[in-house]
Structures are given as structure tokens and as C-alpha cells.
PDB file of C-alpha atoms and ligand atoms in Angstrom:
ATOM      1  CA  UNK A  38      40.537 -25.425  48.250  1.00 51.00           C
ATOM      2  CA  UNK A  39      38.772 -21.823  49.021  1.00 63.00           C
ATOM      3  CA  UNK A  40      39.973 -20.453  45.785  1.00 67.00           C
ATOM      4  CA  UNK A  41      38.331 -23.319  44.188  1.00 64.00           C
ATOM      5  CA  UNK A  42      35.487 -22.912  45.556  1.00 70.00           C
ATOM      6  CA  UNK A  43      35.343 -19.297  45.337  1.00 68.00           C
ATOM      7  CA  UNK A  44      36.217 -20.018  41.158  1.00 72.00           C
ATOM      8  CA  UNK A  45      33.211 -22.071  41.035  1.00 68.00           C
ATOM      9  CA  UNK A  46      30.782 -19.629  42.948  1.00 66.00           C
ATOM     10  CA  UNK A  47      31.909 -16.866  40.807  1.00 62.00           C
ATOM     11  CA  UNK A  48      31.777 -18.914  37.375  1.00 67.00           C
ATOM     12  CA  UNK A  49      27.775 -19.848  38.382  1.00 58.00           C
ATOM     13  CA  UNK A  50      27.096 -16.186  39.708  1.00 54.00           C
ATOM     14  CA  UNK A  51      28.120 -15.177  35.626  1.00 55.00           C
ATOM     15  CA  UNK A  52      25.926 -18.213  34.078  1.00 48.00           C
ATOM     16  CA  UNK A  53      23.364 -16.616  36.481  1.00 45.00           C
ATOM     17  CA  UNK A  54      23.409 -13.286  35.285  1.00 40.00           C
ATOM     18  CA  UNK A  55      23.494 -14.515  31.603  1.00 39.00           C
ATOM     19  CA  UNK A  56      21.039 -15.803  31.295  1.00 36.00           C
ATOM     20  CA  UNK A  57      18.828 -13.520  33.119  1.00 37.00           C
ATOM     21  CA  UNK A  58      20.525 -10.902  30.597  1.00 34.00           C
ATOM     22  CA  UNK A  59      19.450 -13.065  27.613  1.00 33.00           C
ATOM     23  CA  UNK A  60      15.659 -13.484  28.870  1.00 33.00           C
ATOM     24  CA  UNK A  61      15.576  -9.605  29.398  1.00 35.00           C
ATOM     25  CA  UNK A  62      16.982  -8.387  26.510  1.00 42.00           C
ATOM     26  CA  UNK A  63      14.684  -6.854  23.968  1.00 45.00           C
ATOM     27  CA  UNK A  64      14.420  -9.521  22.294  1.00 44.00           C
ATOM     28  CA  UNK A  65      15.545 -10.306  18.847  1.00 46.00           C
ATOM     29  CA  UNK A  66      17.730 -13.615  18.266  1.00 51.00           C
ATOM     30  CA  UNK A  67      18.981 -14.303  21.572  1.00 49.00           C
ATOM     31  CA  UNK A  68      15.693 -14.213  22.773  1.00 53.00           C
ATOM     32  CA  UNK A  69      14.676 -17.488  22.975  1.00 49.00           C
ATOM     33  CA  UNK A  70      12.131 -16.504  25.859  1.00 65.00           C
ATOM     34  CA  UNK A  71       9.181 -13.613  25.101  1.00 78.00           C
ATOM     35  CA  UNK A  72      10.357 -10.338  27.013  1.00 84.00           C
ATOM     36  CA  UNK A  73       8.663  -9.606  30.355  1.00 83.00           C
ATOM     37  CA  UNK A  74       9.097  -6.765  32.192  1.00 82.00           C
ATOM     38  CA  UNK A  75       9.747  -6.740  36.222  1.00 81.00           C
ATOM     39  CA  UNK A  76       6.411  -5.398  37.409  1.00 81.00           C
ATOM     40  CA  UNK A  77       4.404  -6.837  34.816  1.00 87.00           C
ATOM     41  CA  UNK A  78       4.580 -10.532  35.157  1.00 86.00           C
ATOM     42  CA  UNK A  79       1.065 -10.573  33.482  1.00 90.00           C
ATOM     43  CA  UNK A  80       2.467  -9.276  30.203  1.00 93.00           C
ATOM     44  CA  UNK A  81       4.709 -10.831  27.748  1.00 94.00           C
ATOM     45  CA  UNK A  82       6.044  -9.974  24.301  1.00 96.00           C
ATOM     46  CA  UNK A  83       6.879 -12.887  21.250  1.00 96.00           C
ATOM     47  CA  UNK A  84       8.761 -11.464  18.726  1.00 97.00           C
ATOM     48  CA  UNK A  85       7.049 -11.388  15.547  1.00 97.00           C
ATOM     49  CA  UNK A  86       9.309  -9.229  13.157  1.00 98.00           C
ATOM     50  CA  UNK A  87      12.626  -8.823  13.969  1.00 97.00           C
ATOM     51  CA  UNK A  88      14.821  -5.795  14.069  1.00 97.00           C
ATOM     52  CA  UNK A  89      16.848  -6.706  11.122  1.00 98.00           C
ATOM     53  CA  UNK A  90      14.136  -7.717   8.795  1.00 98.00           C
ATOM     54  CA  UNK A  91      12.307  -4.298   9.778  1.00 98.00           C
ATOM     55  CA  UNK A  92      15.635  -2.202   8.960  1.00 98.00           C
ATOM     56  CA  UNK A  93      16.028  -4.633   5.718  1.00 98.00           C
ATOM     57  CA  UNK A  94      12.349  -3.851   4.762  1.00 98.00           C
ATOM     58  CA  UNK A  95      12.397  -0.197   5.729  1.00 98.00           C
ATOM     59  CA  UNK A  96      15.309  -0.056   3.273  1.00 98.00           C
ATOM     60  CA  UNK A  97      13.424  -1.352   0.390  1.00 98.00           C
ATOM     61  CA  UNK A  98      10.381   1.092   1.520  1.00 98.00           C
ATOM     62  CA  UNK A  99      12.476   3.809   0.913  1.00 98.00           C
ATOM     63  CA  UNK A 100      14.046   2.769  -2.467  1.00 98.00           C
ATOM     64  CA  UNK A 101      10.897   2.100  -3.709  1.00 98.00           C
ATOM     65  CA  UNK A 102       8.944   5.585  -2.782  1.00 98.00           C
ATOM     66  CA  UNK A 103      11.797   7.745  -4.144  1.00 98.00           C
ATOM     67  CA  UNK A 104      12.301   5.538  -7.188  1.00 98.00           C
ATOM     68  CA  UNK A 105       8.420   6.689  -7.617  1.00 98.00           C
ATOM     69  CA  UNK A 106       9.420  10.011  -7.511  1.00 98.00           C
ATOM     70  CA  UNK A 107      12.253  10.372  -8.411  1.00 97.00           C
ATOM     71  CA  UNK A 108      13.695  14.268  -8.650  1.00 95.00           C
ATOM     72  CA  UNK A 109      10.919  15.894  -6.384  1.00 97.00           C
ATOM     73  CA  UNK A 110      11.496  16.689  -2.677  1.00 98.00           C
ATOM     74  CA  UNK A 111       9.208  14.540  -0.443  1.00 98.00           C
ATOM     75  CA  UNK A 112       7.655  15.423   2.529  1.00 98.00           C
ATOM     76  CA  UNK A 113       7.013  13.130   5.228  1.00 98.00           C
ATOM     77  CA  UNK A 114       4.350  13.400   7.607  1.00 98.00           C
ATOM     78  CA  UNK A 115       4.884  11.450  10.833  1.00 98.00           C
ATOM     79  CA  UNK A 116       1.998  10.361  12.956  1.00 98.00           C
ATOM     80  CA  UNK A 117       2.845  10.296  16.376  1.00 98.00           C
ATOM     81  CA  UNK A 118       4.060   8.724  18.993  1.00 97.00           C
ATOM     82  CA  UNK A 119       3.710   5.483  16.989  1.00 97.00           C
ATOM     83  CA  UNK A 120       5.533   6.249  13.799  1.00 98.00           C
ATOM     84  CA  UNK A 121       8.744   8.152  15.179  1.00 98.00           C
ATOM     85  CA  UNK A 122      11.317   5.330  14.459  1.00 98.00           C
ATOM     86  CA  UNK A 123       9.798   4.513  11.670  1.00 98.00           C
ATOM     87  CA  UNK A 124       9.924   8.177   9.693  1.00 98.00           C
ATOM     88  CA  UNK A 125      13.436   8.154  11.528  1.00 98.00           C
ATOM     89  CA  UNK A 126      14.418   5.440   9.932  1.00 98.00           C
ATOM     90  CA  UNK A 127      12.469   5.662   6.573  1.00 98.00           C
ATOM     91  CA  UNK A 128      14.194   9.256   5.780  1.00 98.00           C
ATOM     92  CA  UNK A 129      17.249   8.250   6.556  1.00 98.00           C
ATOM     93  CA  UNK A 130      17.058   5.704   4.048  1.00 98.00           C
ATOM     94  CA  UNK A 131      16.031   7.974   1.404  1.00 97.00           C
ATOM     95  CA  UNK A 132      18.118   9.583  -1.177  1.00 95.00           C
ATOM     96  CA  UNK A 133      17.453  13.412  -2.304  1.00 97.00           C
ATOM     97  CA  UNK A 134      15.596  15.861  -0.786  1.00 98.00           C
ATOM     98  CA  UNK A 135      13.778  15.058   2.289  1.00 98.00           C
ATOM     99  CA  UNK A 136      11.438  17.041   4.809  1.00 98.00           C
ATOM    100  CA  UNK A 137       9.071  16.216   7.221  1.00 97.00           C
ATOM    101  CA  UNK A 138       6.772  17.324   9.936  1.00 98.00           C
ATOM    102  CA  UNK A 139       4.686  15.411  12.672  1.00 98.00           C
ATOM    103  CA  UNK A 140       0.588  15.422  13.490  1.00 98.00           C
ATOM    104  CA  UNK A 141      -0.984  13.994  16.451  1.00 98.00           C
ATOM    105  CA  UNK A 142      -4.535  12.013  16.952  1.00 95.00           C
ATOM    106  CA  UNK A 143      -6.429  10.810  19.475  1.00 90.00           C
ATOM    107  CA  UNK A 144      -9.211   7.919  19.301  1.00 80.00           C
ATOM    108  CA  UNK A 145     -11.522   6.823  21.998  1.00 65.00           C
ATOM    109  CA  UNK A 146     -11.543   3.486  23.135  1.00 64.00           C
ATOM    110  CA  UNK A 147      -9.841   0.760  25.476  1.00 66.00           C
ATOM    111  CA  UNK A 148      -5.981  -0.214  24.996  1.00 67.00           C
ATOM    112  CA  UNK A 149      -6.209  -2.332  22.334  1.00 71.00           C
ATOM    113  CA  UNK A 150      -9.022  -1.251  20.605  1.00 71.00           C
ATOM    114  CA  UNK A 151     -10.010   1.974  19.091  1.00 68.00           C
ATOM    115  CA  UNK A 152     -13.210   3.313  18.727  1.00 66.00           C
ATOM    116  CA  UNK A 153     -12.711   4.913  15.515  1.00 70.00           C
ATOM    117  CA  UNK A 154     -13.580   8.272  16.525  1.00 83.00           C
ATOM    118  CA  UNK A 155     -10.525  10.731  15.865  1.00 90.00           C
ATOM    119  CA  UNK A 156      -9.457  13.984  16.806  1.00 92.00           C
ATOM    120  CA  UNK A 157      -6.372  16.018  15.794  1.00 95.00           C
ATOM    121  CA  UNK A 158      -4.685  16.788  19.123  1.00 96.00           C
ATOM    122  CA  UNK A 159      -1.457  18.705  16.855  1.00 97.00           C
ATOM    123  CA  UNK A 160      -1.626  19.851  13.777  1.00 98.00           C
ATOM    124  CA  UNK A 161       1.437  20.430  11.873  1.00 98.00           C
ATOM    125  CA  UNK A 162       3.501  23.176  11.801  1.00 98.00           C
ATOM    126  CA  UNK A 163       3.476  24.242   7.843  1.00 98.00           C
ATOM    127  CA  UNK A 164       1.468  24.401   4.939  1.00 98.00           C
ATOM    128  CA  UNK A 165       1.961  20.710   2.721  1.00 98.00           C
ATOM    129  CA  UNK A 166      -0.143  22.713  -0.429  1.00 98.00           C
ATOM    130  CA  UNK A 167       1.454  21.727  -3.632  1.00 98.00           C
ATOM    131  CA  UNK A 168       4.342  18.952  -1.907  1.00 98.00           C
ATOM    132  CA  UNK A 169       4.652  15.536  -2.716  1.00 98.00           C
ATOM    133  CA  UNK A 170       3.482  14.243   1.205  1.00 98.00           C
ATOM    134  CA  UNK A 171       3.952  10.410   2.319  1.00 98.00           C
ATOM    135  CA  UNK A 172       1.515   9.998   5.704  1.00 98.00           C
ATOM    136  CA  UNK A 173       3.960   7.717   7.502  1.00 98.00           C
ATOM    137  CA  UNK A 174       1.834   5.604   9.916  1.00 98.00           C
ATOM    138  CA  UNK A 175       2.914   2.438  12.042  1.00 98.00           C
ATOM    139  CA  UNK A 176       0.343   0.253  11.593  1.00 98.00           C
ATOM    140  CA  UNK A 177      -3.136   0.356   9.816  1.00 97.00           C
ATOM    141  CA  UNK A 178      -5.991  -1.654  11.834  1.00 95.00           C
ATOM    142  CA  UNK A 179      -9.198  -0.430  11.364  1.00 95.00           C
ATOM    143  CA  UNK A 180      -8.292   2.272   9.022  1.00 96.00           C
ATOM    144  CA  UNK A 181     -10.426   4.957  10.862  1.00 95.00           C
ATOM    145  CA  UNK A 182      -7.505   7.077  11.682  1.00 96.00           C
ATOM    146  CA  UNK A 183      -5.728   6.791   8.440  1.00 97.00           C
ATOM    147  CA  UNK A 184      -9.453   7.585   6.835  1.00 96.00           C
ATOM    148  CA  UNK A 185      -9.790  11.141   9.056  1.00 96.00           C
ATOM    149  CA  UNK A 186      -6.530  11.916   8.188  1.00 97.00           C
ATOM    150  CA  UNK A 187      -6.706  11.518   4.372  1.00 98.00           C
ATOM    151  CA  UNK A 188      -9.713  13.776   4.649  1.00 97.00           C
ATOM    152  CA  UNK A 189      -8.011  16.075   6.628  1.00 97.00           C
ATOM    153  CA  UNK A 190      -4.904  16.695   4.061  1.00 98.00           C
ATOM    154  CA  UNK A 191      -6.731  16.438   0.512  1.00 98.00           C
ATOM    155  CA  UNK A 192      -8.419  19.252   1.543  1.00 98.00           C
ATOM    156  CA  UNK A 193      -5.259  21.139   1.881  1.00 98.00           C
ATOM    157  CA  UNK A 194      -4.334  20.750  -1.855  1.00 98.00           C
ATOM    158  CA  UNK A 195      -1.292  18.744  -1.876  1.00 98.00           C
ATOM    159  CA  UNK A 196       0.863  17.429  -5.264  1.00 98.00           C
ATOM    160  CA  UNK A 197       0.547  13.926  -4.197  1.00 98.00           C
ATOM    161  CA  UNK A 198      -0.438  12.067  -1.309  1.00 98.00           C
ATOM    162  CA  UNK A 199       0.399   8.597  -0.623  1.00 98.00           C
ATOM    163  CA  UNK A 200       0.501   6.861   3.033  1.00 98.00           C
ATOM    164  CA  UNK A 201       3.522   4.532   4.062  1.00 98.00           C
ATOM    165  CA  UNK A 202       2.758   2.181   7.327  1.00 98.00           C
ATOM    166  CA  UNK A 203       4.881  -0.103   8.237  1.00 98.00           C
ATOM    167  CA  UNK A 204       2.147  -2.933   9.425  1.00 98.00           C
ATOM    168  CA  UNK A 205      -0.808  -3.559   8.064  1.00 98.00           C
ATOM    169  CA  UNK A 206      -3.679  -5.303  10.060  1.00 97.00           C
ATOM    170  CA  UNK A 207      -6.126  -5.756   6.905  1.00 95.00           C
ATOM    171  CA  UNK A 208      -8.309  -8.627   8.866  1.00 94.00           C
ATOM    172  CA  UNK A 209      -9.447  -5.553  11.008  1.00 92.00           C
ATOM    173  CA  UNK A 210     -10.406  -2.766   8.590  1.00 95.00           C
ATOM    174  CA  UNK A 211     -13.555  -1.082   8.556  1.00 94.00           C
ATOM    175  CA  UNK A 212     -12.654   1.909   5.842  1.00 95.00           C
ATOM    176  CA  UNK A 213     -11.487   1.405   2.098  1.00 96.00           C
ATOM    177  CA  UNK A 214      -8.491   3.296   2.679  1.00 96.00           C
ATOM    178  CA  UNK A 215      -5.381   1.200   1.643  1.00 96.00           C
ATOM    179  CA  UNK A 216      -1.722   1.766   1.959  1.00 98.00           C
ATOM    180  CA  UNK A 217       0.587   2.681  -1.004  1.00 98.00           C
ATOM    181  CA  UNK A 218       4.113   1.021   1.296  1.00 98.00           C
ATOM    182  CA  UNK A 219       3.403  -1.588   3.557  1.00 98.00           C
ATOM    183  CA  UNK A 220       6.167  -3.016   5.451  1.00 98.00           C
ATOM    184  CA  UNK A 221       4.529  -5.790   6.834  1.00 98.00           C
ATOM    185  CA  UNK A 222       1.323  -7.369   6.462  1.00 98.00           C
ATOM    186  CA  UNK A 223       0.469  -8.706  10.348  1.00 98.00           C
ATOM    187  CA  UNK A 224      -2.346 -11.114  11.070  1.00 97.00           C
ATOM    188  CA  UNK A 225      -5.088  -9.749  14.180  1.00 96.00           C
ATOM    189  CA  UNK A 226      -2.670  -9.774  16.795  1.00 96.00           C
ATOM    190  CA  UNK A 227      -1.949  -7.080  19.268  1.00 96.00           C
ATOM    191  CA  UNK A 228       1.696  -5.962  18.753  1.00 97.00           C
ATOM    192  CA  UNK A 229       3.841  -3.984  20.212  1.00 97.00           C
ATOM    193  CA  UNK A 230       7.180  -2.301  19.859  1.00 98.00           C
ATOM    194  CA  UNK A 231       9.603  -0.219  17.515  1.00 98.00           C
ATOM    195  CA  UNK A 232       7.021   2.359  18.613  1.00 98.00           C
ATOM    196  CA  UNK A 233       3.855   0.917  19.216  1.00 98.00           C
ATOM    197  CA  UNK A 234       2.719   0.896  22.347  1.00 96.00           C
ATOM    198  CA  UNK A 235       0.452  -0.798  24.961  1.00 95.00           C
ATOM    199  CA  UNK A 236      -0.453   1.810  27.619  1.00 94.00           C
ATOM    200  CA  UNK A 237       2.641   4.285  26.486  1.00 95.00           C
ATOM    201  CA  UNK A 238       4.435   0.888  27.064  1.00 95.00           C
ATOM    202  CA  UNK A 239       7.047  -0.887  24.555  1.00 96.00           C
ATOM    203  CA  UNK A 240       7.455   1.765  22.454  1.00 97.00           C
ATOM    204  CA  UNK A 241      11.336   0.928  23.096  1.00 96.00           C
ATOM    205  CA  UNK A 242      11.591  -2.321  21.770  1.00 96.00           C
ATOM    206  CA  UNK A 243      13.515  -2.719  18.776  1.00 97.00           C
ATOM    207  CA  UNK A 244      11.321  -5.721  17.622  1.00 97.00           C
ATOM    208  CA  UNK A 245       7.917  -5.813  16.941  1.00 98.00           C
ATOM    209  CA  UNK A 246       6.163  -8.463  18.803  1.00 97.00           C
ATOM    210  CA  UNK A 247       3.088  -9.929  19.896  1.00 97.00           C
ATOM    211  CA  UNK A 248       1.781  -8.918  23.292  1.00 96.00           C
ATOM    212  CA  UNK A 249      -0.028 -11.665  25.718  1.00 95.00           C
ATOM    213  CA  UNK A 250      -1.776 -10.144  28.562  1.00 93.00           C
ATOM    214  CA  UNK A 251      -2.841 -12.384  31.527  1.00 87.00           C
ATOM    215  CA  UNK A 252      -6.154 -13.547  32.082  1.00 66.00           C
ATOM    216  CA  UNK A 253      -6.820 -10.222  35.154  1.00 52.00           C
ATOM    217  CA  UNK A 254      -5.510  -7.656  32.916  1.00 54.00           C
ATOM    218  CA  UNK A 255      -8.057  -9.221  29.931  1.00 54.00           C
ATOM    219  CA  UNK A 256     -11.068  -8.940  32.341  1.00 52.00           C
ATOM    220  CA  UNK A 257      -9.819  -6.018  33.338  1.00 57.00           C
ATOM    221  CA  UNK A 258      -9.229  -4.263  29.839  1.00 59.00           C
ATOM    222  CA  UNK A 259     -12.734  -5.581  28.723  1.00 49.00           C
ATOM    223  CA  UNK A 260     -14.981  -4.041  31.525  1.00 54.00           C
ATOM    224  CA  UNK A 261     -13.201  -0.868  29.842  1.00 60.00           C
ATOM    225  CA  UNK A 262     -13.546  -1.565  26.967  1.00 54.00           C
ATOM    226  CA  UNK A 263     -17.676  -1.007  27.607  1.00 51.00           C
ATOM    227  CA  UNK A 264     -17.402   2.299  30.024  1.00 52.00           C
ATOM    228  CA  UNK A 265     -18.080   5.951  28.246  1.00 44.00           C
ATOM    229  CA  UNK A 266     -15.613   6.372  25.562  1.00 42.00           C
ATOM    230  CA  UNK A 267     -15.069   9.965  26.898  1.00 42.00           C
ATOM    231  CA  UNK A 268     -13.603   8.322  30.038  1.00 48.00           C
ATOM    232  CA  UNK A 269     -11.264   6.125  27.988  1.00 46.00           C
ATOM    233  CA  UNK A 270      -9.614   9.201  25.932  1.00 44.00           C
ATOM    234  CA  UNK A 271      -6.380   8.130  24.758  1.00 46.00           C
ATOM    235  CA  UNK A 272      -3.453   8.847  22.848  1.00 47.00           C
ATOM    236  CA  UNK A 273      -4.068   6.406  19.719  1.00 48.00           C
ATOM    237  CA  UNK A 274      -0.780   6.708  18.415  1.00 59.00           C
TER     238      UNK A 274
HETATM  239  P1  IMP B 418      -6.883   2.470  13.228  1.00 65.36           P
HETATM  240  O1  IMP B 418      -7.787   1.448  13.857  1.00 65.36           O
HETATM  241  O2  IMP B 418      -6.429   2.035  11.857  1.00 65.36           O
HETATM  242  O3  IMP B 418      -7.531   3.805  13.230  1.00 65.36           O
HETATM  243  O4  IMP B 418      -5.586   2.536  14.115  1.00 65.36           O
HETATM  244  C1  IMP B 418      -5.440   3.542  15.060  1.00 65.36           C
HETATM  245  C2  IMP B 418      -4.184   3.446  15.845  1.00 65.36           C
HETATM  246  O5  IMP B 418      -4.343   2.413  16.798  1.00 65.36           O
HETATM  247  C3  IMP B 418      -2.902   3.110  15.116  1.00 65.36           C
HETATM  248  O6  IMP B 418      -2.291   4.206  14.529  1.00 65.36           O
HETATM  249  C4  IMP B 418      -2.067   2.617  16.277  1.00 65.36           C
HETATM  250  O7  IMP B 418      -1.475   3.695  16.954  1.00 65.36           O
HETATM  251  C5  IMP B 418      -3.100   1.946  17.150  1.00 65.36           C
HETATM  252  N1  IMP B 418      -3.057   0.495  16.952  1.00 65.36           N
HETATM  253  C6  IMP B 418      -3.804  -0.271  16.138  1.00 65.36           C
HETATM  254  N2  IMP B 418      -3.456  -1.565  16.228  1.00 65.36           N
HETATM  255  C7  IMP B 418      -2.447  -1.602  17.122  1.00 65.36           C
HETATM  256  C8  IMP B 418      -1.627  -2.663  17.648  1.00 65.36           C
HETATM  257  O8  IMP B 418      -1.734  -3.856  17.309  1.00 65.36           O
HETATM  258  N3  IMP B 418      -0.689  -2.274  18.566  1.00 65.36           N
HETATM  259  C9  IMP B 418      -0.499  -0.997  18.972  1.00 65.36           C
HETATM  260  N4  IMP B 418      -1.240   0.006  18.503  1.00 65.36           N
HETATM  261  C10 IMP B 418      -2.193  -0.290  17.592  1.00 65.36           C
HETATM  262 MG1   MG B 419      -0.417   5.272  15.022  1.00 65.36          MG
END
């Protein structure tokens, strides 16, 4: 009869922990649940593009830019932190030659918005005069950063310069500047993951999803949102 018993305790204790593991789990299609994070029961995370459609996509990204140029060594210029998986990924799926190199920025504003004024924070390490470059960006929102950055590199006399990003938030822009490879276009929601962050968080997630914040963290983030920009500095990728 203990044994039983025991049996049965032991078969709920698994159920238990399964689905706790399921709820937890960055996400994908076991998730039925949006992520949340212990500690941050105001935040959640809805998938919105899964893992496999981004490595299906990325794929298709990659075909297409070297079919483009086809012959020439490219050289990729990552934007960081946001775009690191995605150049990771996007040069691995590329045939021929391949380099690339990494720049920083920084824009003022709150969390989720930027302010649209940029700085370079790193510069890259070598010259990109007379390479084929591809600015490989996550996502595109206002287009401020994408705009300084353009600016920044036609100056230094490249062969070509196109600009990947792998979302594209065109609801939100306030520049003309368009993307030559978009991955996905997104409507205005805040999203996070596969690098893109909220607060250096859920860069890790191997989705990209919508993030929900709860109605304290809102008021909070929008009394921010109006104090001096200078106090808000923050990483903008
Ligand atoms: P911009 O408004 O196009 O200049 O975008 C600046 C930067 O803001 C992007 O490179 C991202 O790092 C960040 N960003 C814009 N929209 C989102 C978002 O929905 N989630 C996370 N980061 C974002
Ligand atoms: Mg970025």
C-alpha cells in the first residue's frame, strides 16, 4: 500500500515539474503559455516569430545577398548587442568569402523608446574603403540609428553598402532610410528576444516575442520616458 502511494506521489511530483518546465521554457512550440521570468511577474513574453521560421528566413537572407553578389567577399558589419545572433547566424549561412566586424551606438531615451539621438560608443576596428559592407541590424523602428549610421560609412568610401535587419517596424519610422533584407516585417509592438533586449533583458531567447509589461512598470517607464534624456543614456542596441 506505501509503495503505491509513494508511485503516485512521485508520478504527480513529475507532472508537476513538467509542466512548470513547459511554461518556462523559452518558448517556441511547447509554449503554450507567454514566458515569465521569476522576479518579474509584471513582464511577459508572446511569441511572435518562432525560432524555426527565423533560422528558415535567415537562410533565405543569406542566399539572396550572396546571389546579389555573387564572387566578391562581403563584409558584414554587426551592430551591437542587438544583432549578434543574427550576423552569427546570417554568415554562417553564407557561401564564399565572408568577414565582418562590429560597431556600437547609443540613443537617448526610455526602454522602449529611443530618442533618436545617436552616438558611436565603438567604432570598428578596420578600414571598410572599397568592400562590399552589409550593416546587419536587428530591427529598424524609427530609422534614426540606421540613418546616423549610413552617414557615418558612405563617408568612408565603401564598394557597396546595403543594410540587412532582420525586423522591420515601418509603422514607426521617422527617416527615409529603408532596408535592402528584411527578415520580418513586425507591426508596433515592443519585442524582444534572439537579441533584442528590454533593459539588457531577453536577449537569450531564441524566439522573438512580444513583451507585456504590467500596468506599475508602464507608469513607471513613462514618468522616464519625460526626465532629461542625458539621465536616460542607454545602450540602444
Ligand atoms: P531606431 O529607432 O530605428 O533608431 O532603433 C534603434 C534601436 O532601438 C534598434 O537598433 C534596437 O536596438 C532598439 N529597438 C527598437 N525597437 C525595438 C524593439 O521593439 N525591441 C527592442 N529594441 C528595439
Ligand atoms: Mg540595434
Amino acid at each position: 500500500m506505501n509503495k503505491l502511494w509513494l508511485r503516485l506521489a512521485l508520478r504527480m511530483a513529475r507532472a508537476i515539474v513538467s509542466i512548470q518546465f513547459h511554461s518556462m521554457s523559452p518558448s517556441g512550440k511547447n509554449n503554450p503559455v507567454p514566458l515569465r521570468v521569476a522576479g518579474r511577474e509584471d513582464e511577459s513574453v508572446r511569441v511572435l516569430i518562432s525560432r524555426e521560421r527565423i533560422r528558415k528566413r535567415i537562410k533565405e537572407l543569406a542566399r539572396k545577398i550572396r546571389a546579389d553578389f555573387q564572387g566578391e567577399p562581403l563584409h558584414l558589419v554587426g551592430v551591437l548587442k542587438g544583432a549578434v545572433f543574427f550576423l552569427a547566424d546570417l554568415a554562417r549561412q553564407m557561401p564564399g568569402e565572408v568577414s565582418f566586424d562590429f560597431i556600437a551606438v547609443s540613443s537617448y531615451g526610455d526602454e522602449t523608446h529611443s530618442s533618436g539621438q545617436v552616438r558611436l560608443t565603438r567604432d570598428l576596428d578596420s578600414s571598410i574603403e572599397g568592400k562590399t559592407v552589409i550593416v546587419v541590424e536587428d530591427i529598424l523602428d524609427t530609422g534614426m540609428t540606421m540613418q546616423y549610421l549610413l552617414s557615418i560609412f558612405q563617408q568612408r568610401k565603401p564598394k557597396h553598402l546595403r543594410v540587412a535587419a532582420l525586423l522591420d517596424k515601418p509603422e514607426r519610422r521617422l527617416t527615409a532610410v529603408q532596408a535592402d533584407y528584411v527578415g520580418f516585417r513586425i507591426p508596433n509592438e515592443f519585442v524582444v528576444g534572439y537579441g533584442l533586449d528590454y533593459a539588457e533583458r531577453y536577449r537569450n531567447l531564441l524566439d522573438v516575442g512580444v513583451l507585456t509589461i504590467g500596468k506599475a512598470r508602464k507608469k513607471k517607464s513613462a514618468r522616464r520616458k519625460h526626465k532629461k534624456a542625458a539621465n536616460d543614456d542607454r545602450a540602444s542596441s
